[in-house]
Coordinates of C-alpha atoms in Angstrom, one line a residue:
X1 CA 0.4 -23.3 5.7
X2 CA 1.9 -20.3 3.5
X3 CA -1.6 -20.9 1.1
X4 CA -3.8 -20.4 4.3
X5 CA -2.2 -17.7 5.1
X6 CA -2.7 -16.4 2.7
X7 CA -6.0 -17.3 1.6
X8 CA -6.3 -15.3 5.0
X9 CA -4.5 -11.9 3.9
X10 CA -6.3 -11.9 1.0
X11 CA -10.2 -12.8 2.8
X12 CA -10.7 -11.5 6.0
X13 CA -7.4 -9.9 7.0
X14 CA -6.2 -10.0 11.1
X15 CA -4.4 -11.5 13.7
X16 CA -2.3 -14.8 13.3
X17 CA -4.2 -15.1 16.4
X18 CA -7.2 -14.4 15.3
X19 CA -6.5 -16.9 12.5
X20 CA -5.8 -19.6 14.8
X21 CA -8.7 -19.3 17.4
X22 CA -11.5 -18.5 15.5
X23 CA -11.1 -17.9 11.4
X24 CA -9.8 -21.0 10.4
X25 CA -12.7 -23.1 12.4
X26 CA -15.8 -21.0 10.1
X27 CA -14.2 -21.6 7.1
X28 CA -14.5 -24.2 4.2
X29 CA -10.9 -24.4 3.8
X30 CA -10.3 -27.5 6.1
X31 CA -12.6 -29.6 4.2
X32 CA -11.3 -28.0 1.4
X33 CA -7.8 -28.8 1.9
X34 CA -8.7 -32.1 3.6
X35 CA -6.4 -30.6 6.2
X36 CA -8.1 -30.5 10.2
X37 CA -7.2 -28.1 12.9
X38 CA -3.3 -28.4 13.2
X39 CA -2.6 -26.9 10.2
X40 CA -3.7 -23.5 11.7
X41 CA -2.3 -24.4 14.8
X42 CA -0.5 -21.7 16.4
X43 CA 2.8 -22.7 16.4
X44 CA 2.6 -24.1 13.2
X45 CA 2.0 -20.7 12.1
X46 CA 4.8 -19.1 13.5
X47 CA 7.3 -21.8 12.3
X48 CA 5.9 -21.5 8.9
X49 CA 6.7 -17.9 9.5
X50 CA 10.3 -18.5 9.8
X51 CA 10.8 -20.3 7.0
X52 CA 9.1 -17.6 4.4
X53 CA 12.0 -15.7 3.9
X54 CA 15.1 -17.5 2.3
X55 CA 12.6 -18.5 -0.1
X56 CA 11.7 -15.1 -1.3
X57 CA 13.7 -14.3 -4.5
X58 CA 12.5 -17.5 -5.9
X59 CA 9.1 -16.2 -5.6
X60 CA 10.0 -12.7 -7.4
X61 CA 11.4 -15.0 -10.4
X62 CA 8.4 -16.7 -10.3
X63 CA 6.5 -14.1 -10.9
X64 CA 8.3 -12.5 -13.8
X65 CA 6.8 -15.7 -15.6
X66 CA 3.6 -16.0 -14.3
X67 CA 2.5 -12.4 -15.1
X68 CA 4.5 -13.2 -18.5
X69 CA 1.9 -16.1 -19.0
X70 CA -1.4 -14.4 -17.5
X71 CA -1.6 -10.9 -19.1
X72 CA 1.7 -11.3 -22.0
X73 CA 3.1 -8.5 -19.2
X74 CA 6.7 -6.8 -20.9
X75 CA 9.4 -5.5 -18.3
X76 CA 10.4 -2.5 -20.3
X77 CA 9.0 0.0 -17.9
X78 CA 8.6 -0.2 -14.1
X79 CA 7.1 1.5 -11.1
X80 CA 9.6 2.5 -7.6
X81 CA 8.1 3.9 -4.8
X82 CA 9.1 3.5 -1.3
X83 CA 6.5 4.0 1.4
X84 CA 7.4 3.2 5.4
X85 CA 4.5 1.0 8.2
X86 CA 5.2 2.0 11.5
X87 CA 4.7 -0.6 15.2
X88 CA 3.4 0.7 18.4
X89 CA 6.4 -0.5 20.2
X90 CA 9.4 0.6 22.8
X91 CA 12.8 0.5 21.5
X92 CA 15.9 -0.1 22.0
X93 CA 16.2 -3.2 19.0
X94 CA 18.4 -5.7 18.8
X95 CA 21.6 -4.2 17.4
X96 CA 21.6 -4.3 13.6
X97 CA 17.3 -4.2 13.4
X98 CA 15.3 -2.2 11.3
X99 CA 12.9 -1.2 13.2
X100 CA 14.2 2.9 13.9
X101 CA 13.0 6.5 14.0
X102 CA 12.7 8.2 10.2
X103 CA 9.9 10.0 7.9
X104 CA 7.2 8.5 8.5
X105 CA 4.6 9.1 5.8
X106 CA 1.7 8.2 7.1
X107 CA 2.6 10.7 9.9
X108 CA 3.4 8.9 12.7
X109 CA 7.5 10.1 13.6
X110 CA 6.4 9.2 17.4
X111 CA 6.1 5.5 16.0
X112 CA 9.2 3.7 14.8
X113 CA 9.2 2.5 11.1
X114 CA 10.3 -0.1 8.9
X115 CA 10.5 1.2 4.8
X116 CA 9.0 -0.6 1.8
X117 CA 10.4 -0.4 -1.6
X118 CA 8.0 -1.9 -4.4
X119 CA 8.5 -1.9 -7.9
X120 CA 5.8 -2.7 -10.1
X121 CA 4.9 -2.4 -13.6
X122 CA 2.6 0.3 -15.1
X123 CA -0.2 -2.5 -14.7
X124 CA 0.7 -3.1 -11.1
X125 CA 2.0 -6.4 -11.1
X126 CA 3.8 -6.2 -8.7
X127 CA 7.3 -7.7 -9.0
X128 CA 9.7 -7.0 -6.3
X129 CA 10.2 -5.6 -2.5
X130 CA 12.7 -4.9 0.2
X131 CA 12.5 -4.3 4.0
X132 CA 15.0 -1.2 5.0
X133 CA 15.2 0.0 7.9
X134 CA 13.3 3.0 9.0
X135 CA 15.8 5.3 8.8
X136 CA 16.4 5.2 5.3
X137 CA 16.5 8.2 3.3
X138 CA 14.8 7.7 0.2
X139 CA 17.8 9.2 -2.3
X140 CA 20.0 6.1 -0.4
X141 CA 18.1 3.4 -1.9
X142 CA 18.4 3.9 -5.6
X143 CA 21.8 2.5 -6.3
X144 CA 21.5 -0.7 -5.4
X145 CA 17.9 -1.5 -5.5
X146 CA 18.4 -1.0 -9.6
X147 CA 21.3 -2.9 -9.5
X148 CA 19.6 -6.7 -8.7
X149 CA 16.9 -5.4 -10.8
X150 CA 18.7 -5.1 -13.7
X151 CA 20.6 -9.2 -12.4
X152 CA 17.6 -10.1 -12.5
X153 CA 15.6 -8.4 -15.8
X154 CA 18.9 -7.3 -18.1
X155 CA 20.0 -3.5 -18.7
X156 CA 18.1 -3.5 -22.0
X157 CA 15.6 -0.6 -22.7
X158 CA 15.2 -0.5 -19.4
X159 CA 13.0 2.4 -18.4
X160 CA 12.7 3.7 -14.7
X161 CA 9.8 6.1 -12.8
X162 CA 10.3 7.3 -9.5
X163 CA 9.2 9.6 -7.0
X164 CA 10.9 12.9 -6.9
X165 CA 11.5 12.4 -3.3
X166 CA 14.2 9.4 -4.2
X167 CA 16.9 10.7 -6.2
X168 CA 19.5 13.2 -3.8
X169 CA 17.2 17.0 -3.3
X170 CA 20.5 19.1 -3.4
X171 CA 21.3 18.0 -7.1
X172 CA 18.3 18.7 -8.0
X173 CA 17.6 21.9 -6.8
X174 CA 21.2 22.7 -8.7
X175 CA 19.2 21.6 -12.5
X176 CA 16.3 23.7 -11.1
X177 CA 18.5 26.6 -11.3
X178 CA 19.7 25.4 -14.7
X179 CA 15.8 25.0 -16.0
X180 CA 14.9 28.7 -15.6
X181 CA 16.2 30.2 -18.6
X182 CA 14.8 27.1 -21.1
X183 CA 12.1 28.3 -23.7
X184 CA 8.4 26.3 -22.9
X185 CA 7.4 23.5 -25.7
X186 CA 3.7 22.0 -26.0
X187 CA 4.2 18.2 -24.6
X188 CA 0.4 17.9 -25.1
X189 CA -2.8 20.0 -25.1
X190 CA -2.0 21.8 -21.2
X191 CA 0.4 20.6 -20.3
X192 CA 3.8 23.0 -21.1
X193 CA 7.7 21.1 -20.4
X194 CA 11.1 22.3 -20.4
X195 CA 14.1 20.3 -21.3
X196 CA 17.5 19.9 -20.3
X197 CA 19.8 16.9 -21.1
X198 CA 22.8 16.9 -18.5
X199 CA 24.9 14.1 -18.0
X200 CA 23.7 11.4 -20.2
X201 CA 20.5 11.9 -19.1
X202 CA 16.8 14.1 -19.4
X203 CA 14.8 16.5 -16.9
X204 CA 11.7 17.5 -18.0
X205 CA 10.0 20.5 -15.4
X206 CA 6.6 20.1 -16.5
X207 CA 3.1 22.2 -15.1
X208 CA 0.0 20.8 -16.1
X209 CA -2.8 23.5 -16.1
X210 CA -5.7 21.0 -14.7
X211 CA -2.9 19.9 -11.6
X212 CA -2.5 23.8 -10.6
X213 CA -6.1 24.1 -10.9
X214 CA -7.2 21.3 -9.5
X215 CA -4.2 21.5 -6.2
X216 CA -5.0 24.9 -6.1
X217 CA -8.4 24.0 -5.4
X218 CA -7.5 22.3 -2.7
X219 CA -5.4 24.3 -1.3
X220 CA -7.3 27.0 -1.0
X221 CA -10.3 25.1 0.5
X222 CA -8.0 24.1 3.1
X223 CA -7.7 27.3 3.6
X224 CA -10.3 28.9 3.4
X225 CA -11.9 26.4 6.5
X226 CA -9.1 26.9 8.7
X227 CA -8.8 31.1 8.8
X228 CA -12.7 30.4 9.3
X229 CA -11.7 27.8 12.3
X230 CA -8.8 30.1 13.8
X231 CA -11.0 33.1 13.7
X232 CA -13.4 31.0 15.5
X233 CA -11.2 29.8 18.4
X234 CA -10.1 33.8 19.0
X235 CA -13.4 34.4 20.0
X236 CA -14.0 31.3 22.6
X237 CA -13.2 30.9 26.0
X238 CA -11.2 27.4 26.2
X239 CA -8.8 26.6 28.6
X240 CA -5.0 26.3 27.5
X241 CA -5.3 23.2 27.1
X242 CA -9.0 23.1 25.1
X243 CA -6.9 24.9 23.3
X244 CA -4.2 23.6 22.8
X245 CA -5.9 20.2 21.3
X246 CA -8.2 21.7 19.0
X247 CA -5.4 23.6 17.7
X248 CA -4.1 19.5 16.8
X249 CA -7.7 19.4 15.6
X250 CA -7.4 21.6 13.1
X251 CA -4.1 21.2 12.4
X252 CA -4.6 17.7 11.4
X253 CA -8.0 18.4 9.5
X254 CA -6.0 20.7 7.5
X255 CA -2.0 19.6 7.7
X256 CA -1.2 21.8 3.9
X257 CA -3.1 25.2 5.2
X258 CA -1.5 24.9 8.4
X259 CA 1.8 25.1 6.8
X260 CA 1.2 28.5 5.3
X261 CA 0.1 30.7 8.2
X262 CA 2.0 30.9 11.2
X263 CA 0.6 30.1 14.8
X264 CA 1.8 31.5 18.0
X265 CA 1.2 30.5 21.4
X266 CA 1.9 31.8 24.2
X267 CA 4.2 29.7 27.2
X268 CA 0.8 30.5 29.3
X269 CA -2.3 31.6 28.6
X270 CA -5.5 30.6 27.5
X271 CA -4.8 33.4 24.0
X272 CA -2.8 32.7 20.3
X273 CA -1.7 34.8 17.9
X274 CA -2.1 33.7 13.4
X275 CA -0.8 36.1 10.2
X276 CA -0.5 34.1 7.0
X277 CA 3.0 33.9 5.9
X278 CA 2.9 35.4 3.0
X279 CA 6.3 34.1 1.6
X280 CA 5.2 30.6 2.1
X281 CA 2.1 31.1 0.2
X282 CA 4.0 32.5 -3.0
X283 CA 6.4 29.3 -2.6
X284 CA 3.0 27.1 -2.8
X285 CA 1.5 28.2 -5.7
X286 CA 4.5 28.2 -7.8
X287 CA 5.5 24.8 -7.4
X288 CA 1.9 23.9 -7.8
X289 CA 0.8 22.1 -10.4
X290 CA 4.5 20.9 -11.5
X291 CA 6.8 18.5 -11.8
X292 CA 10.4 17.7 -12.4
X293 CA 11.4 14.0 -13.7
X294 CA 14.4 12.4 -14.4
X295 CA 14.6 9.9 -17.4
X296 CA 16.9 8.2 -18.7
X297 CA 16.0 7.9 -22.1
X298 CA 18.0 11.2 -24.0
X299 CA 15.2 11.3 -26.7
X300 CA 11.9 10.4 -25.8
X301 CA 9.2 12.4 -27.0
X302 CA 7.4 14.8 -23.8
X303 CA 4.6 13.4 -24.1
X304 CA 5.4 10.4 -23.5
X305 CA 7.2 11.0 -20.5
X306 CA 4.0 13.0 -18.5
X307 CA 2.3 9.5 -19.2
X308 CA 5.1 7.0 -17.4
X309 CA 4.7 10.0 -14.7
X310 CA 1.3 9.8 -14.7
X311 CA 1.4 5.9 -14.1
X312 CA 3.1 6.2 -10.7
X313 CA -0.3 5.8 -9.4
X314 CA 0.1 2.6 -9.7
X315 CA 2.0 1.9 -7.1
X316 CA -0.2 4.5 -4.6
X317 CA -2.3 2.3 -5.6
X318 CA -0.7 -0.8 -4.4
X319 CA 0.3 0.5 -0.9
X320 CA -3.4 1.8 -0.8
X321 CA -4.3 -2.1 -1.3
X322 CA -1.4 -2.8 1.1
X323 CA -2.7 -1.2 3.8
X324 CA -5.8 -0.8 3.5
X325 CA -8.0 -3.7 2.0
X326 CA -5.5 -6.2 2.8
X327 CA -4.9 -4.5 6.8
X328 CA -1.2 -5.2 6.4
X329 CA -0.9 -2.7 10.0
X330 CA -1.2 -3.6 12.5
X331 CA 1.6 -5.8 12.9
X332 CA 1.5 -8.3 16.4
X333 CA 4.7 -9.2 15.4
X334 CA 8.0 -8.7 18.1
X335 CA 11.2 -10.3 16.0
X336 CA 12.4 -8.9 13.0
X337 CA 12.0 -12.3 11.2
X338 CA 8.8 -12.9 11.5
X339 CA 7.7 -8.8 10.9
X340 CA 9.8 -9.1 6.9
X341 CA 7.9 -12.4 6.6
X342 CA 4.5 -11.1 7.4
X343 CA 5.3 -8.1 4.8
X344 CA 5.6 -10.8 3.0
X345 CA 2.8 -12.7 3.2
X346 CA 0.9 -9.2 2.6
X347 CA 3.1 -8.5 -0.4
X348 CA 1.4 -11.8 -2.1
X349 CA -1.9 -11.6 -0.7
X350 CA -1.5 -8.4 -2.9
X351 CA -0.4 -10.5 -5.7
X352 CA -4.1 -12.4 -5.9
X353 CA -5.2 -8.9 -5.4
X354 CA -3.7 -7.7 -8.5
X355 CA -5.3 -11.2 -10.0
X356 CA -8.3 -11.4 -9.2
X357 CA -8.9 -7.0 -10.6
X358 CA -7.2 -8.3 -13.9
X359 CA -9.6 -11.4 -14.3
X360 CA -12.3 -8.8 -13.2
X361 CA -11.4 -5.8 -15.2
X362 CA -11.7 -8.3 -18.3
X363 CA -14.8 -10.4 -17.7
X364 CA -16.7 -8.7 -15.0
X365 CA -16.5 -4.7 -15.1
X366 CA -17.6 -2.5 -12.0
X367 CA -16.4 -4.7 -9.8
X368 CA -13.4 -4.6 -7.2
X369 CA -11.7 -7.8 -5.9
X370 CA -12.9 -7.1 -2.5
X371 CA -16.9 -6.5 -4.4
X372 CA -16.5 -9.5 -6.1
X373 CA -15.3 -11.5 -2.4
X374 CA -18.2 -10.3 -0.7
X375 CA -20.5 -12.1 -3.0
X376 CA -18.6 -15.1 -2.8
X377 CA -18.4 -15.2 0.8
X378 CA -22.9 -15.8 0.4
X379 CA -21.7 -19.8 -0.1
X380 CA -21.6 -21.3 2.7
X381 CA -20.2 -25.5 2.9
X382 CA -22.5 -26.9 6.1
X383 CA -23.0 -29.8 7.3
X384 CA -25.9 -32.7 7.3
X385 CA -25.7 -35.2 10.0
X386 CA -28.6 -37.9 9.4
X387 CA -28.1 -40.6 12.5
X388 CA -29.1 -44.7 10.9
X389 CA -30.8 -47.5 12.9
X390 CA -27.7 -48.2 14.1
X391 CA -26.2 -45.6 16.1
X392 CA -24.3 -43.9 13.5
X393 CA -24.1 -40.7 11.7
X394 CA -24.2 -39.9 8.0
X395 CA -22.2 -37.1 7.8
X396 CA -23.2 -34.6 4.1
X397 CA -21.1 -32.0 3.5
X398 CA -22.7 -30.0 1.2
X399 CA -21.8 -26.3 -0.6
X400 CA -24.9 -23.6 -0.5
X401 CA -25.7 -23.3 -4.0
X402 CA -25.7 -19.5 -5.3
X403 CA -27.4 -17.0 -5.9
X404 CA -28.3 -16.2 -9.3
X405 CA -26.2 -12.9 -9.3
X406 CA -23.2 -14.5 -8.4
X407 CA -23.8 -17.7 -10.6
X408 CA -23.2 -15.2 -13.2
X409 CA -20.3 -13.9 -12.1
X410 CA -18.7 -17.5 -12.0
X411 CA -19.5 -17.6 -15.1
X412 CA -18.4 -14.5 -16.2
X413 CA -15.0 -15.7 -14.6
X414 CA -15.2 -19.4 -16.1
X415 CA -15.1 -20.7 -12.7
X416 CA -16.7 -23.6 -10.8
X417 CA -17.4 -24.5 -7.5
X418 CA -15.8 -27.9 -6.0
X419 CA -17.3 -31.1 -6.6
X420 CA -19.6 -32.0 -3.4
X421 CA -17.5 -34.3 -1.1
X422 CA -18.8 -37.7 -0.4
X423 CA -20.9 -39.2 2.6
X424 CA -19.1 -39.9 5.4
X425 CA -19.6 -42.1 7.9
X426 CA -18.6 -41.8 11.6
X427 CA -19.4 -43.8 14.8
X428 CA -20.0 -41.4 18.0
X429 CA -17.7 -41.4 21.0
X430 CA -18.6 -43.2 23.2
X431 CA -19.4 -41.2 26.9
X432 CA -16.7 -41.4 28.9
X433 CA -17.3 -43.4 32.4
X434 CA -17.8 -41.2 35.4
X435 CA -14.6 -40.8 37.7
X436 CA -15.2 -43.7 40.8

């Protein structure tokens, strides 16, 4: 049952209702698993959700061994980050419910949400996650989660890489002031750093020439477009409602540039004024391409620390796949336990997604997991019914032969299609006699 839910989330993500009413009957899972439609009954699927969370820690423990066996993974460096997922639901919720208003990384502050903390290796292999209340602040998640991971993997040689938003920000502001007088040192070509040892940790203020140029070009492009759009709107004849809608659309299209422009709309009328906030622009220029890193390795090479920071993209890619390719949203469940089970299923599907991605990278480079699954979908399983002379039917369940490109992909991945099942002889159902 869990296999069906995870396979569905990986192959054709959607609601459990769609799985029950449509997808399972059209797929070959019933034939491959030797199960009938009762396996995908909607109440059976919900009962599976109700029992999943109790086994979450056992799955985390199992993943450690599987990643070691499959990819020789090590856990000396671990990446940690947070994301959120929102709900179109109306509070209030029961006391202690994790659906709360909070800082939305999806820019949906109007919706309640939960926060998801995820740990992956630098190769993107997921190890564990935790669902937290939607109003959880970044700085409050770190201590407890680190303690649970150290209990599971041990403290020896553990290197943690995380985003700046997670350590307490007040402390970081003081550290930035202390770093101002430190000399620059070159970590590698185009990257210079300042080092500040403090309280048994090392703080690294890094500036990347390439990232300065990239972020500055992005900001300039947005600001140029926004300024031209505001000039255009100021010369148009619009009603107040039309003006507000167009300003909102401009803000959504250029959010970074919008923070640098002060737009004022009077309470009445369809006019507005705008000006460039030069103080905010100066502050934005100073921050572009510059990062404050924190590590427990006080004797590490700054170049290696910068490399560790760049590996955070593995966590961001995990969130992108969970929300995009695996369609973790929308979440239709109303009960908190089933919401957590839904996220757990998405996490398991992501484990399969990563496994397929790693195998493709080694054996069939150039293919993404989604493109490979689309190629596999060309293989169909059909039932051929042949009537016999005695009134029965011979049922031949057969798999279509793959096209040459799919044959090549199967060979590269060292996979084989399942054997053709044996024929079955069925007796046609007797017609129901008419009611008198």
